[in-house]
Amino acid sequence: MRSLGKTGPRVSALGLGCMGMSGMYGPSDRAESVATIHAALDAGVTLLDTGDFYGMGHNELLLAEALNGVARDRYQVSVKFGALRDPAGNWSGFDGRPAAVKTFLAYTLNRLGLDHIDVYRPARLDPNVPIEDTVGAIADMVKAGYVRHIGLSEMGSETIRRAAAVHPIVDLQVEYAVITRGIEASVLPTCRELGIGITAYGVLSRGLLGGHWTKDQGKAAGDFRGHSPRFQGENLDRNLELVEALRAVAEAKGASVAQIAIGWALSRGSDIVPLVGARRRDRLAESLGALDLDLSADDLAAIERAVPPGAAAGDRYAAPQMAMLDSERG
């Protein structure tokens, strides 16, 4: 168990990210998704992460199905809101207006069948709305009992400070992995100064560091990796070389590539809670095996040699999406 920042709840050291269960990485199996959520709960995972725009509500409805009959004190639900999509699934911006915040929350509570959300967070910074207004609206919902804690997602240091001046922030959800270390320069130190935890998504770089990826994958309709820069052409060739270097470290440790990557993220501090995006029970079991790894200083040094900072080829998103990330600004 770990704490989400100095003011947040105690949660499992690994959380389950549910996005991939709603089509972002190609087709998924609903029954297997529900079974995976149940397996995670049975294994002691308490933190379940979703977004109201994952499958345009599909993911919240799926989570509601899986949680039906499960005691409310066995889990915490983290929800991102604000990303706008059209009927074709295209992205069309973000909405952090106070009235929209409360409307998004009302729909989320209804879809999930819950009376409160444990951690509620804007998915991105709305450039047209001061973060103080967005966080202030969530704070109103905290006072009303509909939200327990406020989090952020992909925000930069200045925005984090402004948000924290309005209401305690328990965590920042942001991409962080041995192959993605941009937050170490400014964002992570700011969070630590303010006592804000990190829920790290992308610890396996969307399957790239899972150790199972091949060049002919990711071509299904709707699969994010079909247009992700790290999965294209020479970038993918270079990144798969990094995976093989990491595999050598893993095999020497008697572990899988995924376990080494997750173990590295766990080693970065007790204030970091990695989210694993498993959508099958076998992948979940593999990921949970990282909790049993004991990585020595020599092991961590070997991981750093295999995947040095800045070694990844390609950005983590295509240029238009990168431009929307406040966390990437200065």
PDB file of C-alpha atoms in Angstrom, residues 106-302:
ATOM      1  CA  ALA A 106     -23.305  13.985 -12.621  1.00  0.00           C
ATOM      2  CA  TYR A 107     -23.124  11.731 -15.680  1.00  0.00           C
ATOM      3  CA  THR A 108     -20.146   9.820 -14.252  1.00  0.00           C
ATOM      4  CA  LEU A 109     -21.877   9.135 -10.943  1.00  0.00           C
ATOM      5  CA  ASN A 110     -24.916   7.868 -12.833  1.00  0.00           C
ATOM      6  CA  ARG A 111     -22.933   5.591 -15.175  1.00  0.00           C
ATOM      7  CA  LEU A 112     -20.845   4.154 -12.351  1.00  0.00           C
ATOM      8  CA  GLY A 113     -23.811   3.816 -10.010  1.00  0.00           C
ATOM      9  CA  LEU A 114     -21.832   5.450  -7.183  1.00  0.00           C
ATOM     10  CA  ASP A 115     -22.611   8.249  -4.748  1.00  0.00           C
ATOM     11  CA  HIS A 116     -19.066   9.613  -4.760  1.00  0.00           C
ATOM     12  CA  ILE A 117     -15.798   9.510  -6.724  1.00  0.00           C
ATOM     13  CA  ASP A 118     -12.595   8.961  -4.765  1.00  0.00           C
ATOM     14  CA  VAL A 119     -10.284  11.056  -6.981  1.00  0.00           C
ATOM     15  CA  TYR A 120     -11.677  13.371  -9.655  1.00  0.00           C
ATOM     16  CA  ARG A 121      -9.371  15.155 -12.087  1.00  0.00           C
ATOM     17  CA  PRO A 122      -9.353  17.172 -15.325  1.00  0.00           C
ATOM     18  CA  ALA A 123      -7.764  15.103 -18.059  1.00  0.00           C
ATOM     19  CA  ARG A 124      -5.927  18.099 -19.509  1.00  0.00           C
ATOM     20  CA  LEU A 125      -5.631  21.816 -18.913  1.00  0.00           C
ATOM     21  CA  ASP A 126      -8.354  23.815 -20.659  1.00  0.00           C
ATOM     22  CA  PRO A 127      -6.393  26.771 -22.101  1.00  0.00           C
ATOM     23  CA  ASN A 128      -9.518  28.915 -22.013  1.00  0.00           C
ATOM     24  CA  VAL A 129     -10.373  28.378 -18.339  1.00  0.00           C
ATOM     25  CA  PRO A 130      -8.158  29.280 -15.366  1.00  0.00           C
ATOM     26  CA  ILE A 131      -7.178  26.142 -13.469  1.00  0.00           C
ATOM     27  CA  GLU A 132      -8.407  27.905 -10.325  1.00  0.00           C
ATOM     28  CA  ASP A 133     -11.952  27.878 -11.716  1.00  0.00           C
ATOM     29  CA  THR A 134     -11.821  24.199 -12.671  1.00  0.00           C
ATOM     30  CA  VAL A 135     -10.367  23.093  -9.336  1.00  0.00           C
ATOM     31  CA  GLY A 136     -12.734  25.410  -7.484  1.00  0.00           C
ATOM     32  CA  ALA A 137     -15.694  23.662  -9.105  1.00  0.00           C
ATOM     33  CA  ILE A 138     -14.379  20.255  -8.016  1.00  0.00           C
ATOM     34  CA  ALA A 139     -13.821  21.688  -4.526  1.00  0.00           C
ATOM     35  CA  ASP A 140     -17.526  22.586  -4.459  1.00  0.00           C
ATOM     36  CA  MET A 141     -18.266  18.931  -5.206  1.00  0.00           C
ATOM     37  CA  VAL A 142     -15.938  17.855  -2.396  1.00  0.00           C
ATOM     38  CA  LYS A 143     -17.899  20.045   0.017  1.00  0.00           C
ATOM     39  CA  ALA A 144     -21.140  18.555  -1.309  1.00  0.00           C
ATOM     40  CA  GLY A 145     -19.855  15.004  -0.733  1.00  0.00           C
ATOM     41  CA  TYR A 146     -19.752  13.876  -4.355  1.00  0.00           C
ATOM     42  CA  VAL A 147     -15.941  13.827  -4.554  1.00  0.00           C
ATOM     43  CA  ARG A 148     -13.429  12.778  -1.886  1.00  0.00           C
ATOM     44  CA  HIS A 149     -10.136  14.055  -3.348  1.00  0.00           C
ATOM     45  CA  ILE A 150      -8.894  16.219  -6.223  1.00  0.00           C
ATOM     46  CA  GLY A 151      -6.184  15.117  -8.633  1.00  0.00           C
ATOM     47  CA  LEU A 152      -4.626  16.546 -11.772  1.00  0.00           C
ATOM     48  CA  SER A 153      -3.451  15.026 -15.040  1.00  0.00           C
ATOM     49  CA  GLU A 154      -0.600  16.062 -17.350  1.00  0.00           C
ATOM     50  CA  MET A 155      -0.181  19.494 -15.745  1.00  0.00           C
ATOM     51  CA  GLY A 156       3.021  21.541 -15.602  1.00  0.00           C
ATOM     52  CA  SER A 157       4.672  22.945 -12.492  1.00  0.00           C
ATOM     53  CA  GLU A 158       3.111  26.418 -12.619  1.00  0.00           C
ATOM     54  CA  THR A 159      -0.382  24.988 -13.083  1.00  0.00           C
ATOM     55  CA  ILE A 160       0.153  22.493 -10.259  1.00  0.00           C
ATOM     56  CA  ARG A 161       1.129  25.300  -7.879  1.00  0.00           C
ATOM     57  CA  ARG A 162      -1.896  27.384  -8.843  1.00  0.00           C
ATOM     58  CA  ALA A 163      -4.242  24.422  -8.414  1.00  0.00           C
ATOM     59  CA  ALA A 164      -2.774  23.504  -5.029  1.00  0.00           C
ATOM     60  CA  ALA A 165      -3.342  27.077  -3.811  1.00  0.00           C
ATOM     61  CA  VAL A 166      -7.087  26.556  -4.297  1.00  0.00           C
ATOM     62  CA  HIS A 167      -7.508  23.089  -2.750  1.00  0.00           C
ATOM     63  CA  PRO A 168      -5.243  20.235  -1.627  1.00  0.00           C
ATOM     64  CA  ILE A 169      -4.188  18.106  -4.598  1.00  0.00           C
ATOM     65  CA  VAL A 170      -3.523  14.451  -3.800  1.00  0.00           C
ATOM     66  CA  ASP A 171      -1.844  13.314  -6.997  1.00  0.00           C
ATOM     67  CA  LEU A 172      -0.807  14.098 -10.531  1.00  0.00           C
ATOM     68  CA  GLN A 173      -1.530  11.469 -13.131  1.00  0.00           C
ATOM     69  CA  VAL A 174       1.197  11.634 -15.750  1.00  0.00           C
ATOM     70  CA  GLU A 175       3.141   9.369 -18.077  1.00  0.00           C
ATOM     71  CA  TYR A 176       6.301   8.120 -16.377  1.00  0.00           C
ATOM     72  CA  ALA A 177       8.418   5.123 -17.317  1.00  0.00           C
ATOM     73  CA  VAL A 178      12.022   4.111 -17.759  1.00  0.00           C
ATOM     74  CA  ILE A 179      11.550   5.172 -21.384  1.00  0.00           C
ATOM     75  CA  THR A 180       9.578   8.370 -20.523  1.00  0.00           C
ATOM     76  CA  ARG A 181      11.261  10.531 -17.912  1.00  0.00           C
ATOM     77  CA  GLY A 182      10.373  14.095 -18.770  1.00  0.00           C
ATOM     78  CA  ILE A 183       8.737  14.826 -15.399  1.00  0.00           C
ATOM     79  CA  GLU A 184      12.028  14.412 -13.568  1.00  0.00           C
ATOM     80  CA  ALA A 185      13.272  17.881 -14.582  1.00  0.00           C
ATOM     81  CA  SER A 186      10.542  20.037 -13.030  1.00  0.00           C
ATOM     82  CA  VAL A 187       7.153  18.389 -12.530  1.00  0.00           C
ATOM     83  CA  LEU A 188       8.252  15.648 -10.150  1.00  0.00           C
ATOM     84  CA  PRO A 189      10.301  17.982  -7.900  1.00  0.00           C
ATOM     85  CA  THR A 190       7.338  20.390  -7.744  1.00  0.00           C
ATOM     86  CA  CYS A 191       4.969  17.599  -6.733  1.00  0.00           C
ATOM     87  CA  ARG A 192       7.375  16.420  -4.046  1.00  0.00           C
ATOM     88  CA  GLU A 193       7.791  19.935  -2.697  1.00  0.00           C
ATOM     89  CA  LEU A 194       4.006  20.256  -2.388  1.00  0.00           C
ATOM     90  CA  GLY A 195       3.378  16.731  -1.064  1.00  0.00           C
ATOM     91  CA  ILE A 196       1.530  15.619  -4.191  1.00  0.00           C
ATOM     92  CA  GLY A 197       1.770  11.974  -5.251  1.00  0.00           C
ATOM     93  CA  ILE A 198       2.235  10.595  -8.758  1.00  0.00           C
ATOM     94  CA  THR A 199       0.004   8.013 -10.391  1.00  0.00           C
ATOM     95  CA  ALA A 200       2.207   6.955 -13.274  1.00  0.00           C
ATOM     96  CA  TYR A 201       0.522   5.744 -16.429  1.00  0.00           C
ATOM     97  CA  GLY A 202       2.326   4.340 -19.445  1.00  0.00           C
ATOM     98  CA  VAL A 203       4.851   2.444 -17.304  1.00  0.00           C
ATOM     99  CA  LEU A 204       4.967  -0.128 -20.119  1.00  0.00           C
ATOM    100  CA  SER A 205       4.835   2.603 -22.765  1.00  0.00           C
ATOM    101  CA  ARG A 206       1.485   1.339 -24.101  1.00  0.00           C
ATOM    102  CA  GLY A 207       2.712  -2.225 -24.445  1.00  0.00           C
ATOM    103  CA  LEU A 208       6.088  -1.408 -25.975  1.00  0.00           C
ATOM    104  CA  LEU A 209       7.889  -2.416 -22.769  1.00  0.00           C
ATOM    105  CA  GLY A 210       5.631  -5.408 -22.195  1.00  0.00           C
ATOM    106  CA  GLY A 211       8.166  -7.627 -23.928  1.00  0.00           C
ATOM    107  CA  HIS A 212       5.546  -9.120 -26.234  1.00  0.00           C
ATOM    108  CA  TRP A 213       5.345  -6.463 -28.956  1.00  0.00           C
ATOM    109  CA  THR A 214       6.122  -7.277 -32.582  1.00  0.00           C
ATOM    110  CA  LYS A 215       6.319  -5.042 -35.629  1.00  0.00           C
ATOM    111  CA  ASP A 216       3.109  -6.339 -37.200  1.00  0.00           C
ATOM    112  CA  GLN A 217       0.912  -5.391 -34.228  1.00  0.00           C
ATOM    113  CA  GLY A 218      -1.101  -2.243 -33.586  1.00  0.00           C
ATOM    114  CA  LYS A 219      -2.879  -2.147 -36.930  1.00  0.00           C
ATOM    115  CA  ALA A 220      -6.425  -2.704 -35.669  1.00  0.00           C
ATOM    116  CA  ALA A 221      -8.909   0.107 -36.243  1.00  0.00           C
ATOM    117  CA  GLY A 222      -8.908   2.565 -33.383  1.00  0.00           C
ATOM    118  CA  ASP A 223      -5.611   1.357 -31.913  1.00  0.00           C
ATOM    119  CA  PHE A 224      -3.734   4.385 -30.581  1.00  0.00           C
ATOM    120  CA  ARG A 225      -0.432   2.737 -31.463  1.00  0.00           C
ATOM    121  CA  GLY A 226      -1.273   2.810 -35.159  1.00  0.00           C
ATOM    122  CA  HIS A 227      -0.333   6.502 -35.184  1.00  0.00           C
ATOM    123  CA  SER A 228       1.831   6.833 -32.069  1.00  0.00           C
ATOM    124  CA  PRO A 229       5.316   8.098 -33.091  1.00  0.00           C
ATOM    125  CA  ARG A 230       7.135   5.505 -30.982  1.00  0.00           C
ATOM    126  CA  PHE A 231       5.485   2.676 -32.898  1.00  0.00           C
ATOM    127  CA  GLN A 232       6.346   3.924 -36.396  1.00  0.00           C
ATOM    128  CA  GLY A 233       9.100   2.842 -38.793  1.00  0.00           C
ATOM    129  CA  GLU A 234      12.659   3.447 -37.645  1.00  0.00           C
ATOM    130  CA  ASN A 235      11.433   4.713 -34.289  1.00  0.00           C
ATOM    131  CA  LEU A 236       9.921   1.323 -33.565  1.00  0.00           C
ATOM    132  CA  ASP A 237      13.100  -0.450 -34.688  1.00  0.00           C
ATOM    133  CA  ARG A 238      15.158   1.635 -32.266  1.00  0.00           C
ATOM    134  CA  ASN A 239      12.704   1.230 -29.413  1.00  0.00           C
ATOM    135  CA  LEU A 240      12.541  -2.536 -29.850  1.00  0.00           C
ATOM    136  CA  GLU A 241      16.329  -2.565 -29.537  1.00  0.00           C
ATOM    137  CA  LEU A 242      15.897  -0.905 -26.151  1.00  0.00           C
ATOM    138  CA  VAL A 243      13.364  -3.568 -25.202  1.00  0.00           C
ATOM    139  CA  GLU A 244      15.856  -6.307 -26.054  1.00  0.00           C
ATOM    140  CA  ALA A 245      18.512  -4.590 -23.929  1.00  0.00           C
ATOM    141  CA  LEU A 246      16.008  -4.495 -21.087  1.00  0.00           C
ATOM    142  CA  ARG A 247      15.143  -8.158 -21.704  1.00  0.00           C
ATOM    143  CA  ALA A 248      18.759  -9.123 -21.024  1.00  0.00           C
ATOM    144  CA  VAL A 249      18.538  -7.410 -17.633  1.00  0.00           C
ATOM    145  CA  ALA A 250      15.209  -9.103 -16.929  1.00  0.00           C
ATOM    146  CA  GLU A 251      16.432 -12.581 -17.819  1.00  0.00           C
ATOM    147  CA  ALA A 252      19.454 -12.184 -15.554  1.00  0.00           C
ATOM    148  CA  LYS A 253      17.008 -11.375 -12.762  1.00  0.00           C
ATOM    149  CA  GLY A 254      14.621 -14.206 -13.592  1.00  0.00           C
ATOM    150  CA  ALA A 255      11.895 -11.716 -14.450  1.00  0.00           C
ATOM    151  CA  SER A 256       9.977 -10.564 -17.514  1.00  0.00           C
ATOM    152  CA  VAL A 257      10.587  -7.287 -19.345  1.00  0.00           C
ATOM    153  CA  ALA A 258       7.260  -5.950 -18.073  1.00  0.00           C
ATOM    154  CA  GLN A 259       8.121  -6.800 -14.482  1.00  0.00           C
ATOM    155  CA  ILE A 260      11.472  -5.042 -14.731  1.00  0.00           C
ATOM    156  CA  ALA A 261       9.842  -1.932 -16.208  1.00  0.00           C
ATOM    157  CA  ILE A 262       7.165  -1.854 -13.504  1.00  0.00           C
ATOM    158  CA  GLY A 263       9.724  -2.612 -10.814  1.00  0.00           C
ATOM    159  CA  TRP A 264      11.790   0.355 -11.978  1.00  0.00           C
ATOM    160  CA  ALA A 265       8.763   2.645 -11.649  1.00  0.00           C
ATOM    161  CA  LEU A 266       8.032   1.305  -8.157  1.00  0.00           C
ATOM    162  CA  SER A 267      11.641   1.971  -7.162  1.00  0.00           C
ATOM    163  CA  ARG A 268      11.434   5.682  -7.964  1.00  0.00           C
ATOM    164  CA  GLY A 269       9.764   6.537  -4.672  1.00  0.00           C
ATOM    165  CA  SER A 270       6.987   5.575  -2.295  1.00  0.00           C
ATOM    166  CA  ASP A 271       5.031   8.573  -3.582  1.00  0.00           C
ATOM    167  CA  ILE A 272       4.674   6.945  -7.013  1.00  0.00           C
ATOM    168  CA  VAL A 273       1.831   4.519  -7.768  1.00  0.00           C
ATOM    169  CA  PRO A 274       2.201   2.906 -11.202  1.00  0.00           C
ATOM    170  CA  LEU A 275      -0.962   2.115 -13.157  1.00  0.00           C
ATOM    171  CA  VAL A 276      -0.846  -1.099 -15.174  1.00  0.00           C
ATOM    172  CA  GLY A 277      -3.146  -1.269 -18.178  1.00  0.00           C
ATOM    173  CA  ALA A 278      -3.741  -5.013 -18.192  1.00  0.00           C
ATOM    174  CA  ARG A 279      -6.970  -6.074 -19.885  1.00  0.00           C
ATOM    175  CA  ARG A 280      -6.396  -9.819 -19.555  1.00  0.00           C
ATOM    176  CA  ARG A 281      -5.886 -11.886 -16.432  1.00  0.00           C
ATOM    177  CA  ASP A 282      -2.587 -13.367 -17.584  1.00  0.00           C
ATOM    178  CA  ARG A 283      -1.114  -9.931 -18.256  1.00  0.00           C
ATOM    179  CA  LEU A 284      -2.385  -8.724 -14.882  1.00  0.00           C
ATOM    180  CA  ALA A 285      -0.733 -11.650 -13.100  1.00  0.00           C
ATOM    181  CA  GLU A 286       2.535 -10.908 -14.880  1.00  0.00           C
ATOM    182  CA  SER A 287       2.385  -7.249 -13.883  1.00  0.00           C
ATOM    183  CA  LEU A 288       1.614  -8.017 -10.239  1.00  0.00           C
ATOM    184  CA  GLY A 289       4.732 -10.184 -10.166  1.00  0.00           C
ATOM    185  CA  ALA A 290       6.740  -6.945 -10.178  1.00  0.00           C
ATOM    186  CA  LEU A 291       5.735  -6.456  -6.547  1.00  0.00           C
ATOM    187  CA  ASP A 292       7.874  -9.463  -5.631  1.00  0.00           C
ATOM    188  CA  LEU A 293      11.001  -8.120  -7.341  1.00  0.00           C
ATOM    189  CA  ASP A 294      13.856  -6.935  -5.165  1.00  0.00           C
ATOM    190  CA  LEU A 295      15.868  -4.600  -7.370  1.00  0.00           C
ATOM    191  CA  SER A 296      19.322  -3.842  -5.998  1.00  0.00           C
ATOM    192  CA  ALA A 297      21.365  -0.745  -6.800  1.00  0.00           C
ATOM    193  CA  ASP A 298      23.267  -2.842  -9.342  1.00  0.00           C
ATOM    194  CA  ASP A 299      19.998  -3.993 -10.945  1.00  0.00           C
ATOM    195  CA  LEU A 300      18.755  -0.421 -11.239  1.00  0.00           C
ATOM    196  CA  ALA A 301      22.069   0.677 -12.734  1.00  0.00           C
ATOM    197  CA  ALA A 302      21.790  -2.112 -15.316  1.00  0.00           C
TER     198      ALA A 302
END
